[in-house]
Amino acid sequence: MTEVRVCDVSDVEPGSARRVDVDGYRLCVVRIGDDWYAINDECSHADYSLSEGDVWEDEREIECPKHGSTFSLETGEPLTLPATQPVPIYKVRIDGDDVFVSLEQP
């Protein structure tokens, strides 16, 4: 398994997202309470950063700020148009103050 440290826990406020570029991957790391998600940061509809969009905490979704498509943080599936293709998701592990992401897709 290829696991990399992407940031500190304190780098991502609860209810927000942060873009992290690591080992050729463009990731969107999201924190909702004590739950963490990592999703590809590129919207599947257009090359736009998902980390700049709104996090919908109750729904566990992130909205692309360009055209409004929402994606499940748990599956990567698009939940609203215009996006029709999923984006990759990645497993997140917290170890103390460090946030690690497995670059292998589940």
mmCIF file of N, CA and C in Angstrom:
data_model
loop_
_atom_site.group_PDB
_atom_site.id
_atom_site.type_symbol
_atom_site.label_atom_id
_atom_site.label_comp_id
_atom_site.label_asym_id
_atom_site.label_seq_id
_atom_site.Cartn_x
_atom_site.Cartn_y
_atom_site.Cartn_z
ATOM 1 N N MET A 1 0.844 -1.168 0.000
ATOM 2 C CA MET A 1 0.000 0.000 0.000
ATOM 3 C C MET A 1 0.894 1.238 0.000
ATOM 4 N N THR A 2 0.575 2.180 -0.856
ATOM 5 C CA THR A 2 1.296 3.446 -0.910
ATOM 6 C C THR A 2 0.538 4.460 -0.088
ATOM 7 N N GLU A 3 1.058 4.725 1.106
ATOM 8 C CA GLU A 3 0.416 5.681 2.002
ATOM 9 C C GLU A 3 1.360 6.851 2.203
ATOM 10 N N VAL A 4 0.812 8.071 2.093
ATOM 11 C CA VAL A 4 1.639 9.268 2.230
ATOM 12 C C VAL A 4 1.017 10.228 3.239
ATOM 13 N N ARG A 5 1.884 10.934 3.933
ATOM 14 C CA ARG A 5 1.430 11.991 4.833
ATOM 15 C C ARG A 5 1.079 13.193 3.976
ATOM 16 N N VAL A 6 -0.142 13.743 4.177
ATOM 17 C CA VAL A 6 -0.585 14.848 3.327
ATOM 18 C C VAL A 6 -0.665 16.186 4.050
ATOM 19 N N CYS A 7 -0.870 16.175 5.381
ATOM 20 C CA CYS A 7 -0.977 17.424 6.128
ATOM 21 C C CYS A 7 -1.086 17.131 7.613
ATOM 22 N N ASP A 8 -1.164 18.190 8.410
ATOM 23 C CA ASP A 8 -1.473 18.085 9.831
ATOM 24 C C ASP A 8 -2.978 18.131 10.015
ATOM 25 N N VAL A 9 -3.463 17.541 11.081
ATOM 26 C CA VAL A 9 -4.886 17.604 11.408
ATOM 27 C C VAL A 9 -5.341 19.064 11.494
ATOM 28 N N SER A 10 -4.510 19.918 12.065
ATOM 29 C CA SER A 10 -4.882 21.330 12.244
ATOM 30 C C SER A 10 -4.928 22.117 10.932
ATOM 31 N N ASP A 11 -4.441 21.532 9.839
ATOM 32 C CA ASP A 11 -4.456 22.223 8.548
ATOM 33 C C ASP A 11 -5.837 22.249 7.900
ATOM 34 N N VAL A 12 -6.754 21.400 8.376
ATOM 35 C CA VAL A 12 -8.092 21.326 7.782
ATOM 36 C C VAL A 12 -9.118 21.563 8.887
ATOM 37 N N GLU A 13 -9.796 22.683 8.810
ATOM 38 C CA GLU A 13 -10.826 23.006 9.800
ATOM 39 C C GLU A 13 -12.030 22.084 9.619
ATOM 40 N N PRO A 14 -12.732 21.735 10.709
ATOM 41 C CA PRO A 14 -13.952 20.934 10.566
ATOM 42 C C PRO A 14 -14.942 21.617 9.619
ATOM 43 N N GLY A 15 -15.535 20.827 8.736
ATOM 44 C CA GLY A 15 -16.502 21.359 7.776
ATOM 45 C C GLY A 15 -15.878 22.002 6.562
ATOM 46 N N SER A 16 -14.589 21.732 6.336
ATOM 47 C CA SER A 16 -13.917 22.375 5.200
ATOM 48 C C SER A 16 -13.088 21.370 4.409
ATOM 49 N N ALA A 17 -12.556 21.858 3.289
ATOM 50 C CA ALA A 17 -11.730 21.054 2.400
ATOM 51 C C ALA A 17 -10.420 21.788 2.131
ATOM 52 N N ARG A 18 -9.399 21.019 1.782
ATOM 53 C CA ARG A 18 -8.098 21.595 1.459
ATOM 54 C C ARG A 18 -7.483 20.792 0.308
ATOM 55 N N ARG A 19 -6.920 21.511 -0.644
ATOM 56 C CA ARG A 19 -6.221 20.848 -1.746
ATOM 57 C C ARG A 19 -4.814 20.489 -1.304
ATOM 58 N N VAL A 20 -4.400 19.260 -1.656
ATOM 59 C CA VAL A 20 -3.059 18.787 -1.363
ATOM 60 C C VAL A 20 -2.520 18.117 -2.618
ATOM 61 N N ASP A 21 -1.365 18.547 -3.063
ATOM 62 C CA ASP A 21 -0.691 17.909 -4.197
ATOM 63 C C ASP A 21 0.450 17.069 -3.649
ATOM 64 N N VAL A 22 0.412 15.761 -3.925
ATOM 65 C CA VAL A 22 1.431 14.858 -3.395
ATOM 66 C C VAL A 22 1.666 13.705 -4.364
ATOM 67 N N ASP A 23 2.916 13.429 -4.639
ATOM 68 C CA ASP A 23 3.314 12.301 -5.500
ATOM 69 C C ASP A 23 2.538 12.245 -6.813
ATOM 70 N N GLY A 24 2.299 13.383 -7.428
ATOM 71 C CA GLY A 24 1.594 13.427 -8.702
ATOM 72 C C GLY A 24 0.084 13.351 -8.589
ATOM 73 N N TYR A 25 -0.434 13.298 -7.372
ATOM 74 C CA TYR A 25 -1.878 13.263 -7.144
ATOM 75 C C TYR A 25 -2.352 14.636 -6.695
ATOM 76 N N ARG A 26 -3.515 15.019 -7.178
ATOM 77 C CA ARG A 26 -4.177 16.255 -6.769
ATOM 78 C C ARG A 26 -5.378 15.850 -5.928
ATOM 79 N N LEU A 27 -5.246 16.001 -4.611
ATOM 80 C CA LEU A 27 -6.252 15.506 -3.685
ATOM 81 C C LEU A 27 -7.038 16.631 -3.029
ATOM 82 N N CYS A 28 -8.259 16.325 -2.682
ATOM 83 C CA CYS A 28 -9.110 17.196 -1.886
ATOM 84 C C CYS A 28 -9.334 16.455 -0.570
ATOM 85 N N VAL A 29 -8.780 16.995 0.516
ATOM 86 C CA VAL A 29 -8.920 16.387 1.840
ATOM 87 C C VAL A 29 -10.015 17.141 2.582
ATOM 88 N N VAL A 30 -10.996 16.388 3.090
ATOM 89 C CA VAL A 30 -12.168 16.981 3.729
ATOM 90 C C VAL A 30 -12.295 16.454 5.156
ATOM 91 N N ARG A 31 -12.625 17.371 6.059
ATOM 92 C CA ARG A 31 -12.840 17.007 7.458
ATOM 93 C C ARG A 31 -14.256 17.389 7.861
ATOM 94 N N ILE A 32 -14.991 16.403 8.357
ATOM 95 C CA ILE A 32 -16.333 16.633 8.884
ATOM 96 C C ILE A 32 -16.346 16.048 10.294
ATOM 97 N N GLY A 33 -16.252 16.912 11.285
ATOM 98 C CA GLY A 33 -16.142 16.447 12.672
ATOM 99 C C GLY A 33 -14.869 15.633 12.825
ATOM 100 N N ASP A 34 -15.019 14.390 13.277
ATOM 101 C CA ASP A 34 -13.879 13.493 13.413
ATOM 102 C C ASP A 34 -13.700 12.593 12.192
ATOM 103 N N ASP A 35 -14.538 12.764 11.172
ATOM 104 C CA ASP A 35 -14.456 11.949 9.957
ATOM 105 C C ASP A 35 -13.632 12.673 8.898
ATOM 106 N N TRP A 36 -12.836 11.901 8.198
ATOM 107 C CA TRP A 36 -11.943 12.441 7.161
ATOM 108 C C TRP A 36 -12.196 11.733 5.843
ATOM 109 N N TYR A 37 -12.078 12.494 4.742
ATOM 110 C CA TYR A 37 -12.281 11.956 3.406
ATOM 111 C C TYR A 37 -11.198 12.505 2.493
ATOM 112 N N ALA A 38 -10.836 11.715 1.499
ATOM 113 C CA ALA A 38 -9.936 12.196 0.452
ATOM 114 C C ALA A 38 -10.552 11.788 -0.880
ATOM 115 N N ILE A 39 -10.648 12.752 -1.767
ATOM 116 C CA ILE A 39 -11.274 12.566 -3.067
ATOM 117 C C ILE A 39 -10.386 13.275 -4.088
ATOM 118 N N ASN A 40 -10.413 12.806 -5.313
ATOM 119 C CA ASN A 40 -9.651 13.492 -6.357
ATOM 120 C C ASN A 40 -10.142 14.938 -6.447
ATOM 121 N N ASP A 41 -9.217 15.873 -6.551
ATOM 122 C CA ASP A 41 -9.591 17.286 -6.501
ATOM 123 C C ASP A 41 -10.096 17.838 -7.828
ATOM 124 N N GLU A 42 -10.137 17.028 -8.853
ATOM 125 C CA GLU A 42 -10.570 17.505 -10.168
ATOM 126 C C GLU A 42 -11.983 17.029 -10.469
ATOM 127 N N CYS A 43 -12.897 17.968 -10.673
ATOM 128 C CA CYS A 43 -14.264 17.628 -11.047
ATOM 129 C C CYS A 43 -14.242 16.811 -12.332
ATOM 130 N N SER A 44 -15.074 15.774 -12.393
ATOM 131 C CA SER A 44 -15.097 14.921 -13.586
ATOM 132 C C SER A 44 -15.816 15.572 -14.758
ATOM 133 N N HIS A 45 -16.506 16.673 -14.529
ATOM 134 C CA HIS A 45 -17.199 17.377 -15.608
ATOM 135 C C HIS A 45 -16.288 18.392 -16.291
ATOM 136 N N ALA A 46 -15.516 19.106 -15.497
ATOM 137 C CA ALA A 46 -14.594 20.108 -16.024
ATOM 138 C C ALA A 46 -13.422 20.199 -15.057
ATOM 139 N N ASP A 47 -12.275 20.551 -15.569
ATOM 140 C CA ASP A 47 -11.073 20.622 -14.735
ATOM 141 C C ASP A 47 -11.189 21.804 -13.773
ATOM 142 N N TYR A 48 -11.857 21.551 -12.646
ATOM 143 C CA TYR A 48 -12.028 22.589 -11.640
ATOM 144 C C TYR A 48 -11.807 21.968 -10.268
ATOM 145 N N SER A 49 -11.245 22.735 -9.356
ATOM 146 C CA SER A 49 -10.855 22.239 -8.039
ATOM 147 C C SER A 49 -12.061 22.051 -7.121
ATOM 148 N N LEU A 50 -12.312 20.803 -6.710
ATOM 149 C CA LEU A 50 -13.415 20.540 -5.788
ATOM 150 C C LEU A 50 -13.150 21.125 -4.411
ATOM 151 N N SER A 51 -11.887 21.247 -4.033
ATOM 152 C CA SER A 51 -11.568 21.768 -2.702
ATOM 153 C C SER A 51 -11.992 23.228 -2.524
ATOM 154 N N GLU A 52 -12.293 23.907 -3.623
ATOM 155 C CA GLU A 52 -12.762 25.287 -3.541
ATOM 156 C C GLU A 52 -14.278 25.369 -3.376
ATOM 157 N N GLY A 53 -14.938 24.209 -3.416
ATOM 158 C CA GLY A 53 -16.391 24.177 -3.307
ATOM 159 C C GLY A 53 -16.877 24.053 -1.881
ATOM 160 N N ASP A 54 -18.195 24.071 -1.737
ATOM 161 C CA ASP A 54 -18.816 23.955 -0.423
ATOM 162 C C ASP A 54 -18.875 22.498 0.017
ATOM 163 N N VAL A 55 -18.619 22.275 1.305
ATOM 164 C CA VAL A 55 -18.767 20.955 1.913
ATOM 165 C C VAL A 55 -20.161 20.889 2.526
ATOM 166 N N TRP A 56 -20.915 19.876 2.149
ATOM 167 C CA TRP A 56 -22.241 19.648 2.702
ATOM 168 C C TRP A 56 -22.089 18.569 3.761
ATOM 169 N N GLU A 57 -21.956 18.996 5.007
ATOM 170 C CA GLU A 57 -21.607 18.082 6.093
ATOM 171 C C GLU A 57 -22.642 16.985 6.311
ATOM 172 N N ASP A 58 -23.910 17.343 6.438
ATOM 173 C CA ASP A 58 -24.940 16.339 6.721
ATOM 174 C C ASP A 58 -25.060 15.307 5.614
ATOM 175 N N GLU A 59 -24.869 15.743 4.376
ATOM 176 C CA GLU A 59 -25.009 14.850 3.218
ATOM 177 C C GLU A 59 -23.720 14.106 2.894
ATOM 178 N N ARG A 60 -22.601 14.525 3.492
ATOM 179 C CA ARG A 60 -21.280 13.951 3.182
ATOM 180 C C ARG A 60 -20.978 14.120 1.699
ATOM 181 N N GLU A 61 -21.132 15.371 1.233
ATOM 182 C CA GLU A 61 -20.925 15.703 -0.174
ATOM 183 C C GLU A 61 -20.071 16.957 -0.294
ATOM 184 N N ILE A 62 -19.500 17.130 -1.484
ATOM 185 C CA ILE A 62 -18.803 18.363 -1.814
ATOM 186 C C ILE A 62 -19.347 18.857 -3.140
ATOM 187 N N GLU A 63 -19.496 20.178 -3.246
ATOM 188 C CA GLU A 63 -20.072 20.776 -4.445
ATOM 189 C C GLU A 63 -18.984 21.455 -5.266
ATOM 190 N N CYS A 64 -18.952 21.160 -6.547
ATOM 191 C CA CYS A 64 -18.020 21.828 -7.449
ATOM 192 C C CYS A 64 -18.459 23.283 -7.606
ATOM 193 N N PRO A 65 -17.552 24.226 -7.357
ATOM 194 C CA PRO A 65 -17.938 25.631 -7.430
ATOM 195 C C PRO A 65 -18.149 26.146 -8.853
ATOM 196 N N LYS A 66 -17.731 25.386 -9.858
ATOM 197 C CA LYS A 66 -17.848 25.850 -11.242
ATOM 198 C C LYS A 66 -19.268 25.701 -11.799
ATOM 199 N N HIS A 67 -19.827 24.485 -11.718
ATOM 200 C CA HIS A 67 -21.140 24.236 -12.308
ATOM 201 C C HIS A 67 -22.150 23.645 -11.328
ATOM 202 N N GLY A 68 -21.747 23.433 -10.061
ATOM 203 C CA GLY A 68 -22.696 22.995 -9.048
ATOM 204 C C GLY A 68 -22.909 21.510 -8.886
ATOM 205 N N SER A 69 -22.164 20.675 -9.609
ATOM 206 C CA SER A 69 -22.298 19.232 -9.388
ATOM 207 C C SER A 69 -21.855 18.896 -7.971
ATOM 208 N N THR A 70 -22.563 17.957 -7.349
ATOM 209 C CA THR A 70 -22.142 17.485 -6.040
ATOM 210 C C THR A 70 -21.645 16.046 -6.154
ATOM 211 N N PHE A 71 -20.681 15.714 -5.301
ATOM 212 C CA PHE A 71 -20.074 14.379 -5.299
ATOM 213 C C PHE A 71 -20.123 13.807 -3.892
ATOM 214 N N SER A 72 -20.410 12.513 -3.799
ATOM 215 C CA SER A 72 -20.375 11.819 -2.518
ATOM 216 C C SER A 72 -18.927 11.701 -2.057
ATOM 217 N N LEU A 73 -18.662 12.102 -0.825
ATOM 218 C CA LEU A 73 -17.323 11.944 -0.272
ATOM 219 C C LEU A 73 -17.031 10.486 0.064
ATOM 220 N N GLU A 74 -18.076 9.687 0.187
ATOM 221 C CA GLU A 74 -17.918 8.276 0.551
ATOM 222 C C GLU A 74 -17.698 7.365 -0.647
ATOM 223 N N THR A 75 -18.249 7.740 -1.823
ATOM 224 C CA THR A 75 -18.140 6.873 -3.004
ATOM 225 C C THR A 75 -17.498 7.547 -4.208
ATOM 226 N N GLY A 76 -17.484 8.876 -4.230
ATOM 227 C CA GLY A 76 -16.986 9.612 -5.383
ATOM 228 C C GLY A 76 -18.015 9.774 -6.489
ATOM 229 N N GLU A 77 -19.195 9.212 -6.302
ATOM 230 C CA GLU A 77 -20.233 9.278 -7.328
ATOM 231 C C GLU A 77 -20.797 10.688 -7.446
ATOM 232 N N PRO A 78 -21.072 11.133 -8.684
ATOM 233 C CA PRO A 78 -21.746 12.422 -8.848
ATOM 234 C C PRO A 78 -23.209 12.268 -8.462
ATOM 235 N N LEU A 79 -23.724 13.247 -7.740
ATOM 236 C CA LEU A 79 -25.100 13.168 -7.268
ATOM 237 C C LEU A 79 -26.011 14.167 -7.966
ATOM 238 N N THR A 80 -25.414 15.139 -8.665
ATOM 239 C CA THR A 80 -26.198 16.100 -9.444
ATOM 240 C C THR A 80 -25.462 16.384 -10.751
ATOM 241 N N LEU A 81 -26.212 16.785 -11.738
ATOM 242 C CA LEU A 81 -25.655 17.150 -13.039
ATOM 243 C C LEU A 81 -24.969 18.507 -12.931
ATOM 244 N N PRO A 82 -24.066 18.847 -13.812
ATOM 245 C CA PRO A 82 -23.810 18.208 -15.093
ATOM 246 C C PRO A 82 -22.806 17.046 -15.046
ATOM 247 N N ALA A 83 -22.124 16.808 -13.936
ATOM 248 C CA ALA A 83 -21.175 15.694 -13.873
ATOM 249 C C ALA A 83 -21.920 14.366 -13.941
ATOM 250 N N THR A 84 -21.358 13.422 -14.697
ATOM 251 C CA THR A 84 -21.948 12.087 -14.807
ATOM 252 C C THR A 84 -20.960 10.983 -14.464
ATOM 253 N N GLN A 85 -19.682 11.319 -14.324
ATOM 254 C CA GLN A 85 -18.644 10.330 -14.028
ATOM 255 C C GLN A 85 -18.153 10.508 -12.592
ATOM 256 N N PRO A 86 -17.877 9.383 -11.895
ATOM 257 C CA PRO A 86 -17.358 9.490 -10.530
ATOM 258 C C PRO A 86 -15.917 9.987 -10.520
ATOM 259 N N VAL A 87 -15.483 10.444 -9.354
ATOM 260 C CA VAL A 87 -14.084 10.802 -9.141
ATOM 261 C C VAL A 87 -13.507 9.809 -8.134
ATOM 262 N N PRO A 88 -12.208 9.514 -8.239
ATOM 263 C CA PRO A 88 -11.599 8.555 -7.319
ATOM 264 C C PRO A 88 -11.637 9.038 -5.865
ATOM 265 N N ILE A 89 -11.810 8.084 -4.958
ATOM 266 C CA ILE A 89 -11.726 8.360 -3.522
ATOM 267 C C ILE A 89 -10.550 7.573 -2.960
ATOM 268 N N TYR A 90 -10.092 7.984 -1.790
ATOM 269 C CA TYR A 90 -8.929 7.362 -1.164
ATOM 270 C C TYR A 90 -9.181 7.220 0.332
ATOM 271 N N LYS A 91 -8.559 6.204 0.928
ATOM 272 C CA LYS A 91 -8.692 5.989 2.364
ATOM 273 C C LYS A 91 -7.804 6.965 3.120
ATOM 274 N N VAL A 92 -8.323 7.432 4.251
ATOM 275 C CA VAL A 92 -7.606 8.374 5.105
ATOM 276 C C VAL A 92 -7.366 7.715 6.460
ATOM 277 N N ARG A 93 -6.178 7.953 7.004
ATOM 278 C CA ARG A 93 -5.840 7.463 8.347
ATOM 279 C C ARG A 93 -5.224 8.608 9.126
ATOM 280 N N ILE A 94 -5.670 8.764 10.364
ATOM 281 C CA ILE A 94 -5.124 9.787 11.249
ATOM 282 C C ILE A 94 -4.202 9.097 12.242
ATOM 283 N N ASP A 95 -3.015 9.644 12.418
ATOM 284 C CA ASP A 95 -2.058 9.130 13.398
ATOM 285 C C ASP A 95 -1.521 10.323 14.175
ATOM 286 N N GLY A 96 -2.078 10.528 15.372
ATOM 287 C CA GLY A 96 -1.701 11.704 16.157
ATOM 288 C C GLY A 96 -2.154 12.967 15.462
ATOM 289 N N ASP A 97 -1.197 13.823 15.088
ATOM 290 C CA ASP A 97 -1.505 15.071 14.381
ATOM 291 C C ASP A 97 -1.315 14.953 12.872
ATOM 292 N N ASP A 98 -1.006 13.767 12.391
ATOM 293 C CA ASP A 98 -0.708 13.571 10.974
ATOM 294 C C ASP A 98 -1.889 12.946 10.236
ATOM 295 N N VAL A 99 -2.128 13.429 9.008
ATOM 296 C CA VAL A 99 -3.162 12.890 8.135
ATOM 297 C C VAL A 99 -2.459 12.128 7.006
ATOM 298 N N PHE A 100 -2.792 10.843 6.882
ATOM 299 C CA PHE A 100 -2.214 9.999 5.841
ATOM 300 C C PHE A 100 -3.304 9.590 4.862
ATOM 301 N N VAL A 101 -2.930 9.476 3.588
ATOM 302 C CA VAL A 101 -3.855 9.020 2.552
ATOM 303 C C VAL A 101 -3.215 7.852 1.823
ATOM 304 N N SER A 102 -3.997 6.797 1.627
ATOM 305 C CA SER A 102 -3.561 5.667 0.815
ATOM 306 C C SER A 102 -3.845 5.993 -0.641
ATOM 307 N N LEU A 103 -2.819 6.005 -1.471
ATOM 308 C CA LEU A 103 -3.002 6.389 -2.865
ATOM 309 C C LEU A 103 -3.583 5.262 -3.712
ATOM 310 N N GLU A 104 -3.770 4.108 -3.116
ATOM 311 C CA GLU A 104 -4.458 3.012 -3.807
ATOM 312 C C GLU A 104 -5.947 3.199 -3.598
ATOM 313 N N GLN A 105 -6.705 3.070 -4.654
ATOM 314 C CA GLN A 105 -8.153 3.256 -4.537
ATOM 315 C C GLN A 105 -8.769 2.023 -3.890
ATOM 316 N N PRO A 106 -9.776 2.243 -3.020
ATOM 317 C CA PRO A 106 -10.422 1.101 -2.336
ATOM 318 C C PRO A 106 -11.201 0.226 -3.296
#
